[in-house]
C-alpha positions in Angstrom: -73.2 35.5 79.3 -71.3 33.6 76.6 -74.2 31.3 76.0 -76.5 34.3 75.4 -73.9 35.9 73.1 -73.7 32.7 71.1 -77.5 32.5 70.9 -77.7 36.0 69.7 -75.1 35.3 67.0 -77.1 32.3 65.9 -80.4 34.2 65.7 -81.7 34.8 62.2 -82.0 38.5 62.9 -78.4 39.0 64.0 -76.8 39.8 60.7 -79.8 41.8 59.2 -79.6 44.0 62.4 -75.9 44.1 63.0 -74.7 45.0 59.5 -77.0 48.1 59.0 -76.2 49.2 62.5 -72.4 49.0 61.8 -72.9 50.9 58.6 -74.8 53.6 60.3 -72.2 53.9 63.1 -69.4 54.1 60.5 -71.4 56.6 58.5 -71.6 58.9 61.6 -67.9 58.5 62.3 -66.8 59.1 58.7 -68.9 62.2 58.1 -67.9 64.1 61.2 -64.9 65.5 59.3 -66.7 66.0 56.0 -66.1 69.7 55.9 -62.3 69.4 56.4 -60.4 71.3 53.8 -59.0 69.3 50.9 -55.2 69.1 50.3 -53.3 69.7 47.0 -53.5 66.0 46.1 -57.3 66.1 46.4 -57.4 69.2 44.2 -55.2 67.5 41.6 -57.4 64.4 41.7 -60.5 66.5 40.9 -58.6 68.4 38.2 -57.5 65.1 36.5 -61.0 63.7 36.8 -62.4 66.8 34.9 -60.4 65.8 31.9 -61.9 63.6 29.1 -61.6 59.9 29.8 -59.2 59.4 26.9 -56.9 62.1 28.2 -56.5 60.8 31.8 -54.0 58.0 31.1 -51.8 60.4 29.2 -51.9 63.0 32.0 -50.8 60.4 34.4 -47.4 60.1 32.6 -46.5 63.0 34.8 -47.7 61.3 38.0 -47.1 58.0 39.7 -50.7 56.7 39.8 -52.8 54.3 37.7 -56.0 55.7 36.1 -59.0 53.7 37.5 -59.8 56.0 40.4 -59.6 59.1 38.4 -61.9 57.7 35.7 -64.4 56.6 38.3 -64.2 60.1 40.0 -64.7 61.6 36.5 -68.0 59.8 36.2 -68.9 60.6 39.8 -68.4 64.4 39.5 -70.4 64.4 36.3 -73.3 63.0 38.2 -73.0 64.6 41.6 -70.7 67.6 41.1 -67.2 68.4 42.2 -67.8 70.0 45.6 -65.7 68.8 48.5 -68.6 66.9 50.0 -69.6 65.3 46.7 -66.1 64.1 45.9 -65.5 62.8 49.4 -68.8 60.8 49.1 -67.2 58.5 46.5 -64.6 57.5 49.1 -67.3 57.2 51.7 -69.3 54.8 49.5 -66.3 52.5 49.1 -65.5 52.7 52.8 -69.0 51.8 53.8 -69.1 49.0 51.3 -66.1 47.4 53.0 -68.3 46.6 56.0 -70.7 44.0 54.4 -67.8 42.9 52.2 -65.7 42.1 55.2 -68.5 40.2 56.8 -69.2 38.0 53.8 -65.5 37.4 53.0 -64.6 36.5 56.6 -67.6 34.2 56.9 -66.8 32.4 53.7 -63.1 32.1 54.5 -63.4 31.0 58.2 -66.7 29.3 57.9 -68.7 31.0 60.7 -70.8 34.0 61.4 -68.8 35.2 64.3 -65.7 35.7 62.2 -67.8 37.7 59.7 -69.2 40.0 62.3 -65.8 40.6 63.9 -64.4 41.5 60.5 -67.4 43.8 59.9 -66.8 45.5 63.2 -63.1 46.0 62.4 -64.0 47.5 58.9 -66.6 49.8 60.5 -64.2 51.2 63.2 -60.9 51.0 61.5 -59.3 54.5 61.9 -57.5 54.4 58.5 -60.8 53.6 56.7 -62.4 56.4 58.7 -59.7 58.9 57.9 -59.5 58.2 54.1 -63.3 58.3 53.8 -62.8 62.0 54.1 -60.3 62.4 51.3 -60.8 62.5 47.5 -58.2 59.9 47.0 -58.1 56.2 45.9 -57.4 54.6 49.2 -60.9 53.5 50.1 -61.3 51.9 46.6 -57.9 50.2 47.2 -59.1 48.8 50.5 -62.3 47.5 49.0 -60.5 45.8 46.1 -57.9 44.3 48.4 -60.6 42.5 50.3 -62.1 41.1 47.1 -58.6 40.0 46.1 -58.0 38.3 49.5 -61.4 36.5 49.4 -61.1 35.4 45.8 -57.5 34.2 46.4 -58.6 31.9 49.2 -61.6 30.6 47.2 -60.0 30.5 43.8 -56.3 29.6 44.4 -56.2 28.0 47.8 -59.5 26.0 47.5 -59.3 25.5 43.7 -62.7 26.8 42.8 -62.3 27.8 39.2 -65.1 30.3 39.0 -63.4 32.3 41.7 -60.2 32.3 39.8 -61.8 34.7 37.3 -62.9 36.9 40.1 -59.3 36.9 41.4 -57.9 37.8 38.0 -60.3 40.7 37.5 -60.0 42.0 41.1 -56.2 42.0 41.0 -56.2 43.8 37.7 -58.6 46.4 39.0 -56.4 46.9 42.1 -53.3 47.3 39.9 -55.2 49.9 37.9 -56.1 51.7 41.2 -52.8 51.9 43.0 -49.2 50.6 42.5 -49.3 49.1 46.0 -51.1 46.2 44.3 -47.8 45.2 42.8 -46.4 44.4 46.3 -49.6 42.5 47.1 -49.0 40.3 44.0 -45.5 39.5 45.3 -47.0 38.6 48.7 -49.6 36.3 47.0 -46.9 34.6 44.9 -44.8 34.0 48.0 -47.8 32.6 49.9 -48.6 30.3 47.0 -45.0 29.0 46.9 -44.8 28.5 50.7 -48.3 27.4 51.7 -50.1 25.9 48.7 -47.4 24.9 46.3 -49.7 22.3 44.8 -51.7 25.3 43.4 -48.7 26.9 41.6 -49.9 25.9 38.1 -53.4 27.5 38.8 -51.7 30.6 40.3 -49.5 30.8 37.2 -52.5 30.7 34.9 -54.2 33.4 37.0 -51.0 35.5 36.9 -51.0 35.2 33.1 -54.6 36.5 33.0 -53.7 39.5 35.2 -50.6 40.2 33.1 -52.7 40.3 29.9 -55.2 42.7 31.5 -52.4 44.9 32.9 -50.2 44.9 29.8 -51.7 48.1 28.3 -50.6 50.1 31.3 -47.2 48.6 31.6 -45.4 51.1 29.3 -46.9 54.0 31.4 -45.8 52.4 34.6 -42.2 52.0 33.2 -42.3 55.7 32.1 -43.5 56.8 35.5 -40.7 54.8 37.2 -38.1 56.5 35.1 -39.4 60.0 35.2 -41.4 60.7 38.4 -38.9 59.9 41.2 -39.2 63.3 42.9 -41.7 63.6 45.8 -45.2 64.7 44.9 -44.8 68.0 46.8 -41.9 69.1 44.5 -43.7 68.3 41.3 -46.4 70.5 39.6 -49.9 69.3 39.5 -50.7 67.1 36.5 -53.8 69.2 36.0 -51.6 72.3 35.9 -49.3 70.6 33.4 -52.4 69.7 31.3 -53.5 73.3 31.3 -50.1 74.6 30.2 -49.6 71.9 27.5 
């Protein structure tokens, strides 16, 4: 049985068949809840996205989030509308894109097709990715970018491939502009570099400087948010409502 499984994995058709099949399975799982009612956070996200691009960063002074997802959502609703199904579809796209990304990242990092397919299966069936594919929020984008960050960190920092360092810098910056969780990931990557690949500290420092330059324009807003948005979201008015009353 194991020999047959290994032979199937080695077959040239394995990946071209398995990846589309996993995407279709995931599409089915992640669209069964597509008519679920959106929460207040989702309504606020749509409200923010309706504003002009240049207004979005200013509106987020009243919130605790970076602007990238809202700006992407703004483009999306101008193309496909702002219905619940349409806005959920943006999350679904990023969630489905995680499946082939997981395959190629794991195959590159671990060096074999089996690891790639296992990672793709996990990405296709992961309950958190399934749940957040039905919400108009930034979490699927965050997951997608986190995979790119992990892959590029291994290739660029741990393996010293300079072209990947640029991918690492850009993907980390995009993640930071998507969700503040990226700041904690940066701390984890710094600790990993210090403990595991200390010989790459200089390269990591150069990459960190690149991320800092790209993130610097948002830093004043982050500091403002940290000082003024400590209350839970449920106790604060919608930033869209604040914009309408301004």
